[in-house]
Amino acid sequence: YLDRKLIVILAMGFASGLPFLLTSVTLSAWLAEAGVTRTLIGFMSWASSVYALKFLWSPVMDRLPVPWLTARVGRRRAWMLVSQALCAAAMVGLGLTDPAANLAVTAAWCVALAFASATQDIVIDAYRIEYLAEAQQGAGAAMTTMGYRIGILASGGGALIIADAAGWQVAYAAMAVLMLIGVITTCVSPEPRTDAAPPAASYAQWIKGAVVDPFADFLTRPNAIAILAFIGLYKYGDALLAVMANPFYVDLGFSLTEIGVVTKTYGVALTMIGSFAGGMLVMRYGILPTLFWGGIAMAGSNLLFALLAKVGASLPLFVAVISVDNFANGLGGVAAIAYLSSLCNVAFTATQYALMTSFMAFTRTILASGGGWLADQVDWASYFVITTFAGVPGLFILWWLMRHIRTAAKPAAPVSVLAADD
């Protein structure tokens, strides 16, 4: 882990994780403080669907050079520098908006930041795979996870604390300055040695092989539709909770500093502990049982938010609720990643995994966008009870699949969760 290459991957993981919460839960706290309605906050989550669509423009990073820059620093590093510069610019631009006066402008900058961040993710993932030796890929995944989590700590808890002390404009500008960590790392790192990109003439054939064939292969499997329905619904209740969590905390009267420290500092640590426990359970009992009980834990933990809504702004109870919820999310999240990995055909591993995770993220984003409207119709306690039952359809489909899959999924090696909050 002290190898120079792995330190580079750690820093790139930080740069990858830094923008993520600035377009989602951190932004929702700002919108709630600005008086934006819950319904509109819910629909703002659509900006995160950009991450689910990144496979659509990933071929551009593989084939097109950046004018002038690619010839000087290489294809991967050129695209990383461009995406990092765009991330920093979008952070500053988003911070300069006033959501109370013109929410449309805030939304536009949010989409711009999500696009730049997703583009950076594409290039960093490719760089890591090409840069590290095969024997280092496991350690590289662990270092990426750690860096990503540190980035989330900065843009989650750190941004909220700065906003509480100096305002949102300063908070987002500070995050833009932290993007320099990624820029400096890119500048001092070597370009990986790879073969040249396929010629543009083979682009159509490449699209067929990279996107059409893997998806067609998946759909020919038994229970493919049920599996896709499960993928889309497994964390639906959690997604409904997440999209309204920060507005709920603000309504209860917790300060931004309290929210940041409890949910995005302490909470992230509990998520990592839950992920570690989930990895051990997957190895001991298998993927599907861990997936099922993890789903029950995630859905059940939402009831604790209903209790918090009834009790009010109790900091000890707040800490207890976040402890249980984040641990459950880490446990269920790692089982979900292991399950998706087990579904991949070895001939299409990377593409099928990307397509499935994109489908999971996209469906959750679209379905959860109505959470703000729902929260406007009912009180907070009722809302969180509803989110608990929203997790039931996914669990029912999983139960059905467990009964119809003759060969249980094999226990897998421990896996990493890069964004259990999404």
CSV table of C-alpha atoms in Angstrom, one decimal:
chain,number,residue,atom,x,y,z
A,1,TYR,CA,0.0,0.0,0.0
A,2,LEU,CA,3.0,2.3,0.3
A,3,ASP,CA,3.9,1.7,-3.4
A,4,ARG,CA,4.1,5.0,-5.3
A,5,LYS,CA,1.6,3.7,-7.9
A,6,LEU,CA,-1.0,3.0,-5.1
A,7,ILE,CA,-0.5,6.4,-3.5
A,8,VAL,CA,-1.3,7.9,-7.0
A,9,ILE,CA,-4.5,5.8,-7.1
A,10,LEU,CA,-5.4,6.9,-3.6
A,11,ALA,CA,-5.2,10.6,-4.6
A,12,MET,CA,-7.2,10.0,-7.8
A,13,GLY,CA,-9.8,8.2,-5.8
A,14,PHE,CA,-10.1,11.4,-3.7
A,15,ALA,CA,-10.5,13.5,-6.8
A,16,SER,CA,-13.2,11.1,-8.0
A,17,GLY,CA,-15.2,11.2,-4.8
A,18,LEU,CA,-15.0,14.9,-4.1
A,19,PRO,CA,-17.7,16.2,-6.6
A,20,PHE,CA,-20.2,13.4,-6.0
A,21,LEU,CA,-22.1,14.8,-2.9
A,22,LEU,CA,-21.9,18.4,-4.2
A,23,THR,CA,-24.6,17.5,-6.7
A,24,SER,CA,-26.8,15.5,-4.3
A,25,VAL,CA,-27.1,15.4,-0.6
A,26,THR,CA,-24.9,18.4,0.1
A,27,LEU,CA,-26.8,20.4,-2.4
A,28,SER,CA,-30.1,19.3,-0.9
A,29,ALA,CA,-29.1,20.8,2.4
A,30,TRP,CA,-28.4,24.1,0.7
A,31,LEU,CA,-31.7,24.0,-1.1
A,32,ALA,CA,-33.6,23.3,2.1
A,33,GLU,CA,-31.9,26.2,3.8
A,34,ALA,CA,-32.8,28.4,0.8
A,35,GLY,CA,-36.4,27.6,1.2
A,36,VAL,CA,-36.8,25.5,-1.9
A,37,THR,CA,-39.8,23.2,-1.7
A,38,ARG,CA,-39.3,19.5,-1.0
A,39,THR,CA,-40.9,18.6,-4.3
A,40,LEU,CA,-38.4,20.6,-6.2
A,41,ILE,CA,-35.5,19.3,-4.1
A,42,GLY,CA,-36.7,15.8,-5.0
A,43,PHE,CA,-36.7,16.5,-8.7
A,44,MET,CA,-33.2,18.1,-8.5
A,45,SER,CA,-31.9,14.6,-7.9
A,46,TRP,CA,-32.4,14.0,-11.6
A,47,ALA,CA,-29.0,15.7,-12.1
A,48,SER,CA,-27.4,12.6,-10.6
A,49,SER,CA,-28.8,10.5,-13.4
A,50,VAL,CA,-25.9,11.8,-15.5
A,51,TYR,CA,-23.6,9.4,-13.6
A,52,ALA,CA,-25.9,6.5,-14.8
A,53,LEU,CA,-25.4,7.5,-18.4
A,54,LYS,CA,-21.7,7.9,-18.5
A,55,PHE,CA,-21.2,4.8,-20.6
A,56,LEU,CA,-22.8,6.6,-23.5
A,57,TRP,CA,-19.8,9.0,-24.0
A,58,SER,CA,-17.0,6.8,-22.6
A,59,PRO,CA,-15.9,5.8,-26.2
A,60,VAL,CA,-15.0,9.5,-26.7
A,61,MET,CA,-12.3,9.2,-24.0
A,62,ASP,CA,-10.9,6.0,-25.7
A,63,ARG,CA,-10.8,7.4,-29.3
A,64,LEU,CA,-10.6,11.2,-29.5
A,65,PRO,CA,-7.5,13.1,-28.4
A,66,VAL,CA,-7.6,16.4,-26.6
A,67,PRO,CA,-6.2,19.0,-29.1
A,68,TRP,CA,-2.7,20.1,-28.2
A,69,LEU,CA,-2.8,18.5,-24.7
A,70,THR,CA,-2.8,14.9,-25.7
A,71,ALA,CA,0.4,15.2,-27.7
A,72,ARG,CA,2.2,16.6,-24.6
A,73,VAL,CA,0.9,14.6,-21.7
A,74,GLY,CA,-0.8,11.5,-23.2
A,75,ARG,CA,-4.5,10.6,-23.8
A,76,ARG,CA,-5.5,9.5,-20.3
A,77,ARG,CA,-3.9,12.4,-18.5
A,78,ALA,CA,-5.1,14.9,-21.0
A,79,TRP,CA,-8.7,13.9,-20.5
A,80,MET,CA,-8.2,13.8,-16.7
A,81,LEU,CA,-6.9,17.4,-16.7
A,82,VAL,CA,-9.7,18.6,-18.8
A,83,SER,CA,-12.4,16.9,-16.6
A,84,GLN,CA,-10.7,18.1,-13.4
A,85,ALA,CA,-10.6,21.7,-14.7
A,86,LEU,CA,-14.3,21.4,-15.7
A,87,CYS,CA,-15.1,20.0,-12.2
A,88,ALA,CA,-13.4,22.9,-10.5
A,89,ALA,CA,-15.1,25.5,-12.7
A,90,ALA,CA,-18.5,23.9,-12.2
A,91,MET,CA,-18.0,23.9,-8.5
A,92,VAL,CA,-17.3,27.6,-8.4
A,93,GLY,CA,-20.2,28.3,-10.9
A,94,LEU,CA,-22.6,26.3,-8.8
A,95,GLY,CA,-21.5,28.1,-5.6
A,96,LEU,CA,-22.1,31.5,-7.2
A,97,THR,CA,-25.8,30.7,-7.9
A,98,ASP,CA,-28.7,31.6,-5.8
A,99,PRO,CA,-31.2,28.8,-5.7
A,100,ALA,CA,-33.8,30.9,-3.9
A,101,ALA,CA,-33.8,33.5,-6.8
A,102,ASN,CA,-33.2,31.3,-9.8
A,103,LEU,CA,-33.3,27.5,-9.3
A,104,ALA,CA,-33.0,26.8,-13.0
A,105,VAL,CA,-29.5,28.3,-13.1
A,106,THR,CA,-28.5,26.2,-10.0
A,107,ALA,CA,-29.9,23.1,-11.7
A,108,ALA,CA,-27.9,23.8,-14.9
A,109,TRP,CA,-24.6,24.2,-13.0
A,110,CYS,CA,-25.5,21.0,-11.1
A,111,VAL,CA,-25.9,19.0,-14.3
A,112,ALA,CA,-22.6,20.5,-15.6
A,113,LEU,CA,-20.7,19.4,-12.5
A,114,ALA,CA,-22.3,15.9,-12.6
A,115,PHE,CA,-21.2,15.6,-16.3
A,116,ALA,CA,-17.7,16.7,-15.6
A,117,SER,CA,-17.5,14.4,-12.5
A,118,ALA,CA,-18.8,11.4,-14.5
A,119,THR,CA,-16.3,12.1,-17.2
A,120,GLN,CA,-13.5,12.2,-14.7
A,121,ASP,CA,-14.7,8.9,-13.3
A,122,ILE,CA,-14.5,7.3,-16.7
A,123,VAL,CA,-10.9,8.3,-17.3
A,124,ILE,CA,-9.7,7.5,-13.7
A,125,ASP,CA,-11.2,4.0,-13.9
A,126,ALA,CA,-9.4,3.4,-17.2
A,127,TYR,CA,-6.2,4.9,-15.9
A,128,ARG,CA,-6.2,2.7,-12.8
A,129,ILE,CA,-6.7,-0.5,-14.8
A,130,GLU,CA,-4.0,0.4,-17.4
A,131,TYR,CA,-1.5,1.8,-14.8
A,132,LEU,CA,-1.4,-1.0,-12.3
A,133,ALA,CA,0.0,-4.4,-12.8
A,134,GLU,CA,-2.5,-7.3,-12.6
A,135,ALA,CA,-1.2,-8.3,-9.2
A,136,GLN,CA,-1.9,-4.7,-7.9
A,137,GLN,CA,-5.5,-4.5,-9.1
A,138,GLY,CA,-7.0,-5.7,-5.8
A,139,ALA,CA,-4.9,-3.2,-3.7
A,140,GLY,CA,-5.7,-0.5,-6.3
A,141,ALA,CA,-9.4,-1.1,-5.8
A,142,ALA,CA,-9.0,-0.8,-2.0
A,143,MET,CA,-7.0,2.5,-2.4
A,144,THR,CA,-9.6,3.9,-4.8
A,145,THR,CA,-12.3,3.1,-2.2
A,146,MET,CA,-10.4,4.8,0.6
A,147,GLY,CA,-9.6,7.9,-1.5
A,148,TYR,CA,-13.2,8.1,-2.7
A,149,ARG,CA,-14.5,7.9,0.9
A,150,ILE,CA,-12.1,10.7,2.0
A,151,GLY,CA,-13.4,12.8,-0.9
A,152,ILE,CA,-16.9,12.2,0.3
A,153,LEU,CA,-16.0,13.2,3.8
A,154,ALA,CA,-14.6,16.5,2.4
A,155,SER,CA,-17.6,17.3,0.2
A,156,GLY,CA,-20.1,16.0,2.7
A,157,GLY,CA,-19.2,16.9,6.2
A,158,GLY,CA,-16.5,19.3,5.3
A,159,ALA,CA,-18.6,21.4,2.9
A,160,LEU,CA,-21.5,21.6,5.4
A,161,ILE,CA,-19.2,22.8,8.2
A,162,ILE,CA,-17.6,25.4,5.9
A,163,ALA,CA,-21.1,26.5,4.8
A,164,ASP,CA,-22.2,26.9,8.4
A,165,ALA,CA,-19.2,29.1,9.2
A,166,ALA,CA,-18.7,31.1,5.9
A,167,GLY,CA,-21.6,30.4,3.5
A,168,TRP,CA,-22.2,28.2,0.5
A,169,GLN,CA,-20.2,30.2,-1.9
A,170,VAL,CA,-17.0,29.7,0.2
A,171,ALA,CA,-17.8,26.1,0.7
A,172,TYR,CA,-18.1,25.3,-3.0
A,173,ALA,CA,-15.0,27.4,-3.8
A,174,ALA,CA,-13.1,25.5,-1.1
A,175,MET,CA,-14.1,22.2,-2.8
A,176,ALA,CA,-12.8,23.6,-6.1
A,177,VAL,CA,-9.4,24.4,-4.5
A,178,LEU,CA,-9.3,20.8,-3.3
A,179,MET,CA,-9.6,19.6,-6.9
A,180,LEU,CA,-6.0,20.7,-7.2
A,181,ILE,CA,-5.0,17.5,-5.4
A,182,GLY,CA,-6.3,15.6,-8.5
A,183,VAL,CA,-4.7,18.1,-10.9
A,184,ILE,CA,-1.3,17.9,-9.2
A,185,THR,CA,-1.5,14.1,-9.0
A,186,THR,CA,-2.3,13.9,-12.8
A,187,CYS,CA,0.6,16.2,-13.6
A,188,VAL,CA,3.3,14.2,-11.7
A,189,SER,CA,2.0,10.8,-12.7
A,190,PRO,CA,3.2,8.9,-15.9
A,191,GLU,CA,0.9,8.1,-18.8
A,192,PRO,CA,0.1,4.4,-18.8
A,193,ARG,CA,1.6,2.4,-21.6
A,194,THR,CA,-1.2,1.0,-23.7
A,195,ASP,CA,-1.9,0.2,-27.3
A,196,ALA,CA,-3.3,2.9,-29.5
A,197,ALA,CA,-7.1,3.3,-29.5
A,198,PRO,CA,-9.0,1.5,-32.2
A,199,PRO,CA,-9.4,3.5,-35.4
A,200,ALA,CA,-12.5,5.5,-35.9
A,201,ALA,CA,-13.6,3.3,-38.8
A,202,SER,CA,-14.4,0.5,-36.4
A,203,TYR,CA,-16.5,2.7,-34.1
A,204,ALA,CA,-19.9,1.1,-35.1
A,205,GLN,CA,-18.6,-2.4,-34.6
A,206,TRP,CA,-17.1,-1.4,-31.3
A,207,ILE,CA,-20.4,0.0,-30.1
A,208,LYS,CA,-22.1,-3.3,-31.1
A,209,GLY,CA,-19.5,-5.4,-29.3
A,210,ALA,CA,-19.3,-3.1,-26.2
A,211,VAL,CA,-22.9,-2.3,-25.6
A,212,VAL,CA,-25.4,-4.3,-27.7
A,213,ASP,CA,-23.8,-7.7,-27.4
A,214,PRO,CA,-23.3,-7.6,-23.6
A,215,PHE,CA,-26.9,-6.5,-23.0
A,216,ALA,CA,-28.3,-9.0,-25.5
A,217,ASP,CA,-26.3,-11.7,-23.7
A,218,PHE,CA,-27.8,-10.7,-20.4
A,219,LEU,CA,-31.4,-10.7,-21.6
A,220,THR,CA,-31.2,-14.2,-23.0
A,221,ARG,CA,-30.6,-15.6,-19.5
A,222,PRO,CA,-33.4,-17.2,-17.4
A,223,ASN,CA,-35.3,-14.7,-15.2
A,224,ALA,CA,-33.5,-11.8,-16.8
A,225,ILE,CA,-36.5,-9.5,-16.5
A,226,ALA,CA,-37.0,-10.3,-12.8
A,227,ILE,CA,-33.3,-9.7,-12.2
A,228,LEU,CA,-33.4,-6.3,-13.8
A,229,ALA,CA,-36.6,-5.5,-11.8
A,230,PHE,CA,-34.7,-6.5,-8.6
A,231,ILE,CA,-31.7,-4.4,-9.6
A,232,GLY,CA,-33.9,-1.3,-10.0
A,233,LEU,CA,-35.9,-1.8,-6.9
A,234,TYR,CA,-33.5,-3.2,-4.3
A,235,LYS,CA,-32.5,0.1,-2.8
A,236,TYR,CA,-35.6,2.1,-3.7
A,237,GLY,CA,-36.6,2.7,-0.1
A,238,ASP,CA,-33.1,3.9,0.8
A,239,ALA,CA,-33.1,6.2,-2.3
A,240,LEU,CA,-36.4,7.8,-1.2
A,241,LEU,CA,-34.8,8.4,2.3
A,242,ALA,CA,-31.6,9.8,0.9
A,243,VAL,CA,-33.2,12.3,-1.3
A,244,MET,CA,-35.0,13.9,1.6
A,245,ALA,CA,-32.6,13.2,4.4
A,246,ASN,CA,-30.9,16.6,4.6
A,247,PRO,CA,-34.1,18.6,4.3
A,248,PHE,CA,-35.5,16.5,7.1
A,249,TYR,CA,-32.5,17.2,9.3
A,250,VAL,CA,-32.7,20.9,8.6
A,251,ASP,CA,-36.4,20.9,9.4
A,252,LEU,CA,-35.8,19.3,12.7
A,253,GLY,CA,-33.4,22.1,13.6
A,254,PHE,CA,-30.0,20.4,13.5
A,255,SER,CA,-27.2,22.8,12.5
A,256,LEU,CA,-25.2,22.2,9.3
A,257,THR,CA,-22.1,21.4,11.4
A,258,GLU,CA,-24.1,18.7,13.3
A,259,ILE,CA,-25.4,17.3,10.1
A,260,GLY,CA,-22.0,17.2,8.5
A,261,VAL,CA,-20.2,15.6,11.4
A,262,VAL,CA,-22.8,13.0,12.2
A,263,THR,CA,-23.9,11.9,8.7
A,264,LYS,CA,-20.8,12.6,6.6
A,265,THR,CA,-18.0,12.0,9.0
A,266,TYR,CA,-19.1,9.6,11.6
A,267,GLY,CA,-21.7,8.1,9.3
A,268,VAL,CA,-19.2,7.3,6.5
A,269,ALA,CA,-17.1,5.4,9.1
A,270,LEU,CA,-20.1,3.3,10.0
A,271,THR,CA,-20.8,2.6,6.3
A,272,MET,CA,-17.2,1.3,5.9
A,273,ILE,CA,-17.6,-0.9,9.0
A,274,GLY,CA,-20.9,-2.3,7.6
A,275,SER,CA,-19.2,-2.9,4.2
A,276,PHE,CA,-16.5,-4.9,5.9
A,277,ALA,CA,-19.1,-6.9,7.8
A,278,GLY,CA,-21.0,-7.5,4.6
A,279,GLY,CA,-17.9,-8.8,2.8
A,280,MET,CA,-17.3,-11.3,5.7
A,281,LEU,CA,-21.0,-12.4,5.6
A,282,VAL,CA,-20.9,-12.9,1.8
A,283,MET,CA,-17.8,-15.1,2.2
A,284,ARG,CA,-19.3,-17.1,5.1
A,285,TYR,CA,-23.0,-17.5,4.0
A,286,GLY,CA,-23.0,-16.6,0.3
A,287,ILE,CA,-24.3,-13.7,-1.7
A,288,LEU,CA,-28.1,-14.2,-1.8
A,289,PRO,CA,-28.7,-14.7,1.9
A,290,THR,CA,-26.6,-11.7,2.7
A,291,LEU,CA,-28.4,-9.7,0.1
A,292,PHE,CA,-31.8,-10.7,1.5
A,293,TRP,CA,-31.0,-9.9,5.2
A,294,GLY,CA,-29.1,-6.8,4.2
A,295,GLY,CA,-32.2,-5.6,2.3
A,296,ILE,CA,-34.4,-6.2,5.4
A,297,ALA,CA,-31.9,-4.3,7.5
A,298,MET,CA,-31.9,-1.3,5.1
A,299,ALA,CA,-35.6,-1.2,4.9
A,300,GLY,CA,-36.1,-1.6,8.6
A,301,SER,CA,-33.6,1.1,9.5
A,302,ASN,CA,-35.9,3.6,7.9
A,303,LEU,CA,-38.4,3.2,10.7
A,304,LEU,CA,-35.8,4.7,13.1
A,305,PHE,CA,-36.1,8.0,11.1
A,306,ALA,CA,-39.9,8.0,11.8
A,307,LEU,CA,-39.0,7.7,15.5
A,308,LEU,CA,-36.6,10.6,15.2
A,309,ALA,CA,-39.3,12.6,13.5
A,310,LYS,CA,-41.6,12.0,16.5
A,311,VAL,CA,-38.9,12.7,19.1
A,312,GLY,CA,-37.4,15.8,17.5
A,313,ALA,CA,-33.9,17.2,17.4
A,314,SER,CA,-32.3,14.8,19.9
A,315,LEU,CA,-28.6,14.6,19.0
A,316,PRO,CA,-28.0,11.2,20.8
A,317,LEU,CA,-30.9,9.7,19.0
A,318,PHE,CA,-29.7,11.2,15.7
A,319,VAL,CA,-26.3,9.5,16.2
A,320,ALA,CA,-28.0,6.2,17.0
A,321,VAL,CA,-30.2,6.3,13.9
A,322,ILE,CA,-27.3,7.2,11.6
A,323,SER,CA,-25.2,4.4,13.2
A,324,VAL,CA,-27.8,1.7,12.4
A,325,ASP,CA,-28.8,3.1,9.0
A,326,ASN,CA,-25.3,3.5,7.7
A,327,PHE,CA,-24.1,0.1,9.0
A,328,ALA,CA,-27.1,-1.5,7.3
A,329,ASN,CA,-26.4,0.3,4.0
A,330,GLY,CA,-22.8,-0.8,4.1
A,331,LEU,CA,-23.8,-4.4,4.7
A,332,GLY,CA,-26.6,-4.4,2.0
A,333,GLY,CA,-24.5,-2.4,-0.5
A,334,VAL,CA,-21.5,-4.7,-0.5
A,335,ALA,CA,-23.8,-7.7,-1.0
A,336,ALA,CA,-25.4,-5.9,-4.0
A,337,ILE,CA,-22.0,-5.2,-5.6
A,338,ALA,CA,-21.1,-8.9,-5.1
A,339,TYR,CA,-24.4,-10.0,-6.7
A,340,LEU,CA,-24.0,-7.8,-9.7
A,341,SER,CA,-20.4,-9.0,-10.1
A,342,SER,CA,-21.6,-12.6,-10.0
A,343,LEU,CA,-24.0,-11.9,-12.9
A,344,CYS,CA,-21.3,-10.8,-15.3
A,345,ASN,CA,-20.4,-13.0,-18.3
A,346,VAL,CA,-16.6,-13.3,-18.3
A,347,ALA,CA,-16.6,-12.3,-21.9
A,348,PHE,CA,-18.3,-8.9,-21.1
A,349,THR,CA,-17.4,-8.4,-17.4
A,350,ALA,CA,-16.6,-4.6,-17.5
A,351,THR,CA,-19.4,-3.6,-19.8
A,352,GLN,CA,-22.1,-5.7,-18.2
A,353,TYR,CA,-21.1,-4.5,-14.8
A,354,ALA,CA,-21.2,-0.9,-16.0
A,355,LEU,CA,-24.6,-1.3,-17.7
A,356,MET,CA,-26.1,-2.9,-14.6
A,357,THR,CA,-24.8,-0.3,-12.1
A,358,SER,CA,-26.0,2.4,-14.5
A,359,PHE,CA,-29.4,0.8,-14.7
A,360,MET,CA,-29.5,0.6,-10.9
A,361,ALA,CA,-28.5,4.2,-10.5
A,362,PHE,CA,-30.8,5.5,-13.2
A,363,THR,CA,-34.0,3.7,-12.0
A,364,ARG,CA,-33.4,4.7,-8.4
A,365,THR,CA,-32.8,8.4,-9.4
A,366,ILE,CA,-36.0,8.6,-11.5
A,367,LEU,CA,-38.2,6.7,-9.0
A,368,ALA,CA,-36.8,8.6,-6.0
A,369,SER,CA,-37.3,12.0,-7.6
A,370,GLY,CA,-40.9,12.0,-6.5
A,371,GLY,CA,-39.8,11.8,-2.9
A,372,GLY,CA,-40.0,15.5,-2.5
A,373,TRP,CA,-43.6,15.6,-3.7
A,374,LEU,CA,-44.5,12.8,-1.4
A,375,ALA,CA,-42.8,14.5,1.6
A,376,ASP,CA,-45.0,17.6,0.8
A,377,GLN,CA,-48.2,15.5,1.1
A,378,VAL,CA,-47.5,13.8,4.5
A,379,ASP,CA,-45.7,14.4,7.7
A,380,TRP,CA,-42.1,13.3,8.2
A,381,ALA,CA,-42.9,10.2,10.3
A,382,SER,CA,-45.4,8.9,7.7
A,383,TYR,CA,-42.9,9.6,5.0
A,384,PHE,CA,-40.3,7.4,6.5
A,385,VAL,CA,-42.8,4.6,7.2
A,386,ILE,CA,-43.7,4.7,3.5
A,387,THR,CA,-40.0,4.5,2.5
A,388,THR,CA,-39.8,1.4,4.6
A,389,PHE,CA,-42.5,-0.4,2.6
A,390,ALA,CA,-41.0,0.9,-0.6
A,391,GLY,CA,-38.2,-1.6,0.0
A,392,VAL,CA,-40.6,-4.5,0.1
A,393,PRO,CA,-41.1,-5.1,-3.7
A,394,GLY,CA,-37.4,-5.5,-4.3
A,395,LEU,CA,-37.2,-8.0,-1.4
A,396,PHE,CA,-40.2,-9.9,-2.7
A,397,ILE,CA,-38.5,-10.3,-6.1
A,398,LEU,CA,-35.3,-11.4,-4.5
A,399,TRP,CA,-37.2,-14.0,-2.5
A,400,TRP,CA,-38.8,-15.2,-5.7
A,401,LEU,CA,-35.4,-15.4,-7.4
A,402,MET,CA,-33.9,-17.3,-4.5
A,403,ARG,CA,-36.6,-20.0,-4.9
A,404,HIS,CA,-36.2,-20.2,-8.7
A,405,ILE,CA,-32.4,-20.1,-9.0
A,406,ARG,CA,-31.3,-23.7,-8.7
A,407,THR,CA,-27.7,-23.0,-8.2
A,408,ALA,CA,-27.0,-20.4,-5.5
A,409,ALA,CA,-24.4,-17.7,-6.2
A,410,LYS,CA,-21.0,-18.7,-5.0
A,411,PRO,CA,-19.4,-16.9,-2.0
A,412,ALA,CA,-17.2,-14.1,-3.4
A,413,ALA,CA,-14.1,-12.4,-2.3
A,414,PRO,CA,-14.5,-9.1,-0.3
A,415,VAL,CA,-15.5,-6.3,-2.7
A,416,SER,CA,-15.3,-2.6,-2.4
A,417,VAL,CA,-18.2,-0.1,-2.3
A,418,LEU,CA,-17.3,3.2,-3.9
A,419,ALA,CA,-20.6,5.0,-3.4
A,420,ALA,CA,-22.9,3.4,-1.0
A,421,ASP,CA,-24.6,6.8,-0.3
A,422,ASP,CA,-26.0,7.0,-3.9
